[in-house]
Amino acid sequence: MKKLNVALMAGGNSSEREIALNSAKMVYEAFDKAKYNVFIVDVHGRQWLCDGAGGRKVEVDKTDFSLHLGEDRLAFDYAFIMIHGTPGEDGKLQGYLEMMGIPYSTCDSVSSVETFDKTLCKRVVAEVEDLCLAREVLIRRGQHPDWQAIVDRLGLPLFVKPNASGSSCGVTKVKEAARLEEAVEKAFTESDAVLVEEFIAGREFGCGVLLTAEGAQALPVTEIVAHNEFFDYEAKYTAGKSDEITPAPIPAETADRIRRAAVRAAEACHCRGLVRVDFLLTPDDRIYMIEINSVPGMSSGSIVPKQLAAAGMKLSDVLDTIIADTLCRH
């Protein structure tokens, strides 16, 4: 059987670039090289670069999604997307691959847009059973909101976050009304729209979901205990700043509720491949969805690899499953 030429799309243009490169390295190591010729493609702005012979960089020809290696042309058969943020999580790269007729590993372009836009995602999952959503105000660039009216409506503290971003980049917990405008300006450095949400007190959990034509499989639930005030960028990517406990130390019934909510939310957005859904569980056992990550972190310290290990699943087998499922649908 012919080995597939796989472009492992890495890097990207967002604040999550370095995290995405680390995720791609781990995924690269997990690929079965007897089945796949895997090339890491570092996407940075308009340049898509691969390592060529002698350490030189070779640019991907985006007119036909190929590499020109001297006199030879290597056409990619498949794209495995490991870019967090733009253009790998917001539908842009998916749209390009769809136009080129190249199968790829993630949600399609429409679902990627839905999950990356936090406000839109909440609207899509609003009718999902056993799922609550925090009240919010959306502020677009150029608007001049009444700050006190927002505080009066949502109360304090508040969470301010970019409407389209990840890894908690640009997120602030606001405890005083006087700090709200400053927090919104910070969030605007990451996105053209900013979400102001009411604060929900509770324990934080994440649940990976593998979605194929065979159905959806929820992974073991992870509890996220941040040593900072919340699970911010530092807590996510600095050793010792958080504890991620898999499986979560909660009753089996509660874990099953979270797993069912994760599957329902992912299916409502027509996700496919491997995603992660994050939640808050309140003291009165209500489940609030935080967000859906359509390209979850896959570095050694990331949540989903730990969940796969807890489920007894090898990453190499999961990669095979995702690729086989995509090729069957393509």
PDB file of C-alpha atoms in Angstrom, residues 90-264:
ATOM      1  CA  ASP A  90     -10.790  29.542  12.733  1.00  0.00           C
ATOM      2  CA  GLY A  91     -11.734  27.896   9.424  1.00  0.00           C
ATOM      3  CA  LYS A  92      -9.245  29.693   7.169  1.00  0.00           C
ATOM      4  CA  LEU A  93      -6.904  26.765   6.588  1.00  0.00           C
ATOM      5  CA  GLN A  94      -9.853  24.399   6.335  1.00  0.00           C
ATOM      6  CA  GLY A  95     -11.398  26.587   3.631  1.00  0.00           C
ATOM      7  CA  TYR A  96      -8.168  26.525   1.624  1.00  0.00           C
ATOM      8  CA  LEU A  97      -7.889  22.734   1.892  1.00  0.00           C
ATOM      9  CA  GLU A  98     -11.530  22.296   0.897  1.00  0.00           C
ATOM     10  CA  MET A  99     -10.954  24.394  -2.231  1.00  0.00           C
ATOM     11  CA  MET A 100      -7.861  22.316  -3.035  1.00  0.00           C
ATOM     12  CA  GLY A 101      -9.704  19.034  -2.489  1.00  0.00           C
ATOM     13  CA  ILE A 102      -7.260  17.899   0.223  1.00  0.00           C
ATOM     14  CA  PRO A 103      -8.619  15.769   3.102  1.00  0.00           C
ATOM     15  CA  TYR A 104      -7.699  17.013   6.581  1.00  0.00           C
ATOM     16  CA  SER A 105      -8.018  16.061  10.227  1.00  0.00           C
ATOM     17  CA  THR A 106     -10.200  18.662  11.931  1.00  0.00           C
ATOM     18  CA  CYS A 107     -13.726  20.067  11.927  1.00  0.00           C
ATOM     19  CA  ASP A 108     -14.754  21.495   8.557  1.00  0.00           C
ATOM     20  CA  SER A 109     -14.519  25.209   7.810  1.00  0.00           C
ATOM     21  CA  VAL A 110     -18.046  26.031   9.012  1.00  0.00           C
ATOM     22  CA  SER A 111     -17.724  24.108  12.280  1.00  0.00           C
ATOM     23  CA  SER A 112     -14.294  25.629  12.869  1.00  0.00           C
ATOM     24  CA  VAL A 113     -15.761  29.130  12.550  1.00  0.00           C
ATOM     25  CA  GLU A 114     -18.584  28.189  14.930  1.00  0.00           C
ATOM     26  CA  THR A 115     -16.326  26.786  17.635  1.00  0.00           C
ATOM     27  CA  PHE A 116     -13.655  29.500  17.410  1.00  0.00           C
ATOM     28  CA  ASP A 117     -16.170  32.342  17.743  1.00  0.00           C
ATOM     29  CA  LYS A 118     -17.171  32.019  21.403  1.00  0.00           C
ATOM     30  CA  THR A 119     -20.450  33.927  21.110  1.00  0.00           C
ATOM     31  CA  LEU A 120     -21.523  32.024  18.003  1.00  0.00           C
ATOM     32  CA  CYS A 121     -20.584  28.719  19.628  1.00  0.00           C
ATOM     33  CA  LYS A 122     -22.740  29.492  22.651  1.00  0.00           C
ATOM     34  CA  ARG A 123     -25.693  30.198  20.384  1.00  0.00           C
ATOM     35  CA  VAL A 124     -25.222  26.888  18.571  1.00  0.00           C
ATOM     36  CA  VAL A 125     -25.124  24.848  21.800  1.00  0.00           C
ATOM     37  CA  ALA A 126     -27.802  26.867  23.617  1.00  0.00           C
ATOM     38  CA  GLU A 127     -30.376  24.070  23.377  1.00  0.00           C
ATOM     39  CA  VAL A 128     -28.036  21.259  24.423  1.00  0.00           C
ATOM     40  CA  GLU A 129     -29.506  19.221  27.275  1.00  0.00           C
ATOM     41  CA  ASP A 130     -27.979  19.611  30.766  1.00  0.00           C
ATOM     42  CA  LEU A 131     -25.760  22.495  29.676  1.00  0.00           C
ATOM     43  CA  CYS A 132     -25.737  26.039  31.067  1.00  0.00           C
ATOM     44  CA  LEU A 133     -24.088  29.140  29.603  1.00  0.00           C
ATOM     45  CA  ALA A 134     -22.811  32.255  31.355  1.00  0.00           C
ATOM     46  CA  ARG A 135     -24.579  35.535  30.592  1.00  0.00           C
ATOM     47  CA  GLU A 136     -22.532  37.796  28.357  1.00  0.00           C
ATOM     48  CA  VAL A 137     -22.109  41.108  26.577  1.00  0.00           C
ATOM     49  CA  LEU A 138     -20.316  41.224  23.214  1.00  0.00           C
ATOM     50  CA  ILE A 139     -18.328  44.363  22.387  1.00  0.00           C
ATOM     51  CA  ARG A 140     -17.065  44.996  18.866  1.00  0.00           C
ATOM     52  CA  ARG A 141     -14.143  47.223  17.961  1.00  0.00           C
ATOM     53  CA  GLY A 142     -15.285  50.835  17.544  1.00  0.00           C
ATOM     54  CA  GLN A 143     -18.262  50.539  19.886  1.00  0.00           C
ATOM     55  CA  HIS A 144     -18.522  52.735  22.985  1.00  0.00           C
ATOM     56  CA  PRO A 145     -20.323  50.678  25.626  1.00  0.00           C
ATOM     57  CA  ASP A 146     -21.784  51.881  28.897  1.00  0.00           C
ATOM     58  CA  TRP A 147     -19.327  50.231  31.297  1.00  0.00           C
ATOM     59  CA  GLN A 148     -21.460  50.702  34.378  1.00  0.00           C
ATOM     60  CA  ALA A 149     -24.496  49.225  32.615  1.00  0.00           C
ATOM     61  CA  ILE A 150     -22.474  46.094  31.863  1.00  0.00           C
ATOM     62  CA  VAL A 151     -21.441  45.793  35.504  1.00  0.00           C
ATOM     63  CA  ASP A 152     -25.023  46.377  36.667  1.00  0.00           C
ATOM     64  CA  ARG A 153     -26.245  43.628  34.345  1.00  0.00           C
ATOM     65  CA  LEU A 154     -23.577  40.980  34.941  1.00  0.00           C
ATOM     66  CA  GLY A 155     -22.244  41.857  38.388  1.00  0.00           C
ATOM     67  CA  LEU A 156     -18.677  41.574  39.667  1.00  0.00           C
ATOM     68  CA  PRO A 157     -16.277  39.921  39.251  1.00  0.00           C
ATOM     69  CA  LEU A 158     -16.376  39.559  35.460  1.00  0.00           C
ATOM     70  CA  PHE A 159     -14.345  37.671  32.909  1.00  0.00           C
ATOM     71  CA  VAL A 160     -13.179  39.599  29.849  1.00  0.00           C
ATOM     72  CA  LYS A 161     -11.863  37.515  26.965  1.00  0.00           C
ATOM     73  CA  PRO A 162     -11.209  37.822  23.233  1.00  0.00           C
ATOM     74  CA  ASN A 163     -14.192  36.453  21.332  1.00  0.00           C
ATOM     75  CA  ALA A 164     -11.919  34.538  18.952  1.00  0.00           C
ATOM     76  CA  SER A 165      -8.704  33.350  20.563  1.00  0.00           C
ATOM     77  CA  GLY A 166      -7.338  30.512  22.676  1.00  0.00           C
ATOM     78  CA  SER A 167      -4.934  29.520  25.467  1.00  0.00           C
ATOM     79  CA  SER A 168      -6.527  32.247  27.628  1.00  0.00           C
ATOM     80  CA  CYS A 169      -4.493  34.881  25.767  1.00  0.00           C
ATOM     81  CA  GLY A 170      -5.850  38.342  26.581  1.00  0.00           C
ATOM     82  CA  VAL A 171      -8.191  37.070  29.324  1.00  0.00           C
ATOM     83  CA  THR A 172      -8.681  39.121  32.499  1.00  0.00           C
ATOM     84  CA  LYS A 173     -10.680  38.576  35.665  1.00  0.00           C
ATOM     85  CA  VAL A 174     -12.109  41.999  36.528  1.00  0.00           C
ATOM     86  CA  LYS A 175     -13.001  42.694  40.159  1.00  0.00           C
ATOM     87  CA  GLU A 176     -13.577  46.458  39.984  1.00  0.00           C
ATOM     88  CA  ALA A 177     -15.754  48.387  37.542  1.00  0.00           C
ATOM     89  CA  ALA A 178     -12.939  50.887  37.016  1.00  0.00           C
ATOM     90  CA  ARG A 179     -10.740  48.148  35.513  1.00  0.00           C
ATOM     91  CA  LEU A 180     -13.254  46.917  32.934  1.00  0.00           C
ATOM     92  CA  GLU A 181     -12.345  49.253  30.063  1.00  0.00           C
ATOM     93  CA  GLU A 182      -8.633  48.463  30.466  1.00  0.00           C
ATOM     94  CA  ALA A 183      -9.355  44.718  30.353  1.00  0.00           C
ATOM     95  CA  VAL A 184     -11.438  45.117  27.203  1.00  0.00           C
ATOM     96  CA  GLU A 185      -8.619  47.017  25.488  1.00  0.00           C
ATOM     97  CA  LYS A 186      -6.230  44.200  26.404  1.00  0.00           C
ATOM     98  CA  ALA A 187      -8.588  41.626  24.878  1.00  0.00           C
ATOM     99  CA  PHE A 188      -8.825  43.684  21.677  1.00  0.00           C
ATOM    100  CA  THR A 189      -5.127  42.956  21.065  1.00  0.00           C
ATOM    101  CA  GLU A 190      -6.169  39.347  20.341  1.00  0.00           C
ATOM    102  CA  SER A 191      -9.535  39.730  18.587  1.00  0.00           C
ATOM    103  CA  ASP A 192     -11.805  42.258  16.884  1.00  0.00           C
ATOM    104  CA  ALA A 193     -14.608  41.419  19.303  1.00  0.00           C
ATOM    105  CA  VAL A 194     -14.514  41.014  23.083  1.00  0.00           C
ATOM    106  CA  LEU A 195     -16.721  38.905  25.312  1.00  0.00           C
ATOM    107  CA  VAL A 196     -17.612  40.100  28.808  1.00  0.00           C
ATOM    108  CA  GLU A 197     -19.052  37.232  30.845  1.00  0.00           C
ATOM    109  CA  GLU A 198     -20.510  36.916  34.307  1.00  0.00           C
ATOM    110  CA  PHE A 199     -18.302  35.071  36.784  1.00  0.00           C
ATOM    111  CA  ILE A 200     -19.378  31.497  37.485  1.00  0.00           C
ATOM    112  CA  ALA A 201     -17.927  29.977  40.647  1.00  0.00           C
ATOM    113  CA  GLY A 202     -17.064  26.320  40.258  1.00  0.00           C
ATOM    114  CA  ARG A 203     -14.521  23.604  39.528  1.00  0.00           C
ATOM    115  CA  GLU A 204     -13.044  23.457  36.024  1.00  0.00           C
ATOM    116  CA  PHE A 205     -12.991  20.339  33.861  1.00  0.00           C
ATOM    117  CA  GLY A 206     -11.953  19.371  30.348  1.00  0.00           C
ATOM    118  CA  CYS A 207     -13.164  16.429  28.303  1.00  0.00           C
ATOM    119  CA  GLY A 208     -11.753  15.242  24.994  1.00  0.00           C
ATOM    120  CA  VAL A 209     -14.074  13.785  22.360  1.00  0.00           C
ATOM    121  CA  LEU A 210     -13.110  11.683  19.334  1.00  0.00           C
ATOM    122  CA  LEU A 211     -15.713  12.071  16.577  1.00  0.00           C
ATOM    123  CA  THR A 212     -15.794   9.809  13.507  1.00  0.00           C
ATOM    124  CA  ALA A 213     -18.427   8.338  11.216  1.00  0.00           C
ATOM    125  CA  GLU A 214     -18.714   5.506  13.766  1.00  0.00           C
ATOM    126  CA  GLY A 215     -19.910   7.952  16.425  1.00  0.00           C
ATOM    127  CA  ALA A 216     -18.502  10.032  19.272  1.00  0.00           C
ATOM    128  CA  GLN A 217     -16.303   8.716  22.072  1.00  0.00           C
ATOM    129  CA  ALA A 218     -15.790  10.858  25.158  1.00  0.00           C
ATOM    130  CA  LEU A 219     -12.459  10.463  26.932  1.00  0.00           C
ATOM    131  CA  PRO A 220     -11.933  10.409  30.712  1.00  0.00           C
ATOM    132  CA  VAL A 221     -12.610  13.777  32.351  1.00  0.00           C
ATOM    133  CA  THR A 222      -9.758  15.933  33.675  1.00  0.00           C
ATOM    134  CA  GLU A 223     -10.080  18.352  36.583  1.00  0.00           C
ATOM    135  CA  ILE A 224      -8.027  21.523  36.164  1.00  0.00           C
ATOM    136  CA  VAL A 225      -6.880  23.138  39.407  1.00  0.00           C
ATOM    137  CA  ALA A 226      -5.125  26.429  38.685  1.00  0.00           C
ATOM    138  CA  HIS A 227      -2.756  27.870  41.278  1.00  0.00           C
ATOM    139  CA  ASN A 228      -3.312  31.302  39.733  1.00  0.00           C
ATOM    140  CA  GLU A 229      -6.679  33.020  40.050  1.00  0.00           C
ATOM    141  CA  PHE A 230      -7.895  31.165  36.977  1.00  0.00           C
ATOM    142  CA  PHE A 231      -6.522  28.826  34.288  1.00  0.00           C
ATOM    143  CA  ASP A 232      -4.675  31.562  32.396  1.00  0.00           C
ATOM    144  CA  TYR A 233      -1.815  31.269  29.888  1.00  0.00           C
ATOM    145  CA  GLU A 234       0.804  31.017  32.640  1.00  0.00           C
ATOM    146  CA  ALA A 235      -1.149  28.340  34.502  1.00  0.00           C
ATOM    147  CA  LYS A 236      -1.621  26.352  31.296  1.00  0.00           C
ATOM    148  CA  TYR A 237       1.981  26.331  30.145  1.00  0.00           C
ATOM    149  CA  THR A 238       4.183  26.829  33.225  1.00  0.00           C
ATOM    150  CA  ALA A 239       5.133  23.762  35.237  1.00  0.00           C
ATOM    151  CA  GLY A 240       3.758  23.842  38.767  1.00  0.00           C
ATOM    152  CA  LYS A 241       1.162  26.546  38.066  1.00  0.00           C
ATOM    153  CA  SER A 242      -1.733  24.073  37.811  1.00  0.00           C
ATOM    154  CA  ASP A 243      -2.701  20.503  38.614  1.00  0.00           C
ATOM    155  CA  GLU A 244      -4.503  18.502  35.946  1.00  0.00           C
ATOM    156  CA  ILE A 245      -5.998  15.380  37.467  1.00  0.00           C
ATOM    157  CA  THR A 246      -7.046  12.546  35.140  1.00  0.00           C
ATOM    158  CA  PRO A 247      -9.437  10.923  35.742  1.00  0.00           C
ATOM    159  CA  ALA A 248     -11.095  13.704  37.703  1.00  0.00           C
ATOM    160  CA  PRO A 249     -11.809  12.961  41.390  1.00  0.00           C
ATOM    161  CA  ILE A 250     -15.583  13.223  41.049  1.00  0.00           C
ATOM    162  CA  PRO A 251     -18.455  10.722  41.330  1.00  0.00           C
ATOM    163  CA  ALA A 252     -18.895   8.472  38.289  1.00  0.00           C
ATOM    164  CA  GLU A 253     -22.367   9.907  37.708  1.00  0.00           C
ATOM    165  CA  THR A 254     -20.970  13.458  37.532  1.00  0.00           C
ATOM    166  CA  ALA A 255     -18.173  12.390  35.176  1.00  0.00           C
ATOM    167  CA  ASP A 256     -20.738  10.712  32.920  1.00  0.00           C
ATOM    168  CA  ARG A 257     -22.835  13.900  32.847  1.00  0.00           C
ATOM    169  CA  ILE A 258     -19.791  15.931  31.802  1.00  0.00           C
ATOM    170  CA  ARG A 259     -18.847  13.375  29.146  1.00  0.00           C
ATOM    171  CA  ARG A 260     -22.394  13.375  27.749  1.00  0.00           C
ATOM    172  CA  ALA A 261     -22.429  17.190  27.718  1.00  0.00           C
ATOM    173  CA  ALA A 262     -19.101  17.209  25.859  1.00  0.00           C
ATOM    174  CA  VAL A 263     -20.420  14.847  23.192  1.00  0.00           C
ATOM    175  CA  ARG A 264     -23.682  16.776  22.785  1.00  0.00           C
TER     176      ARG A 264
END
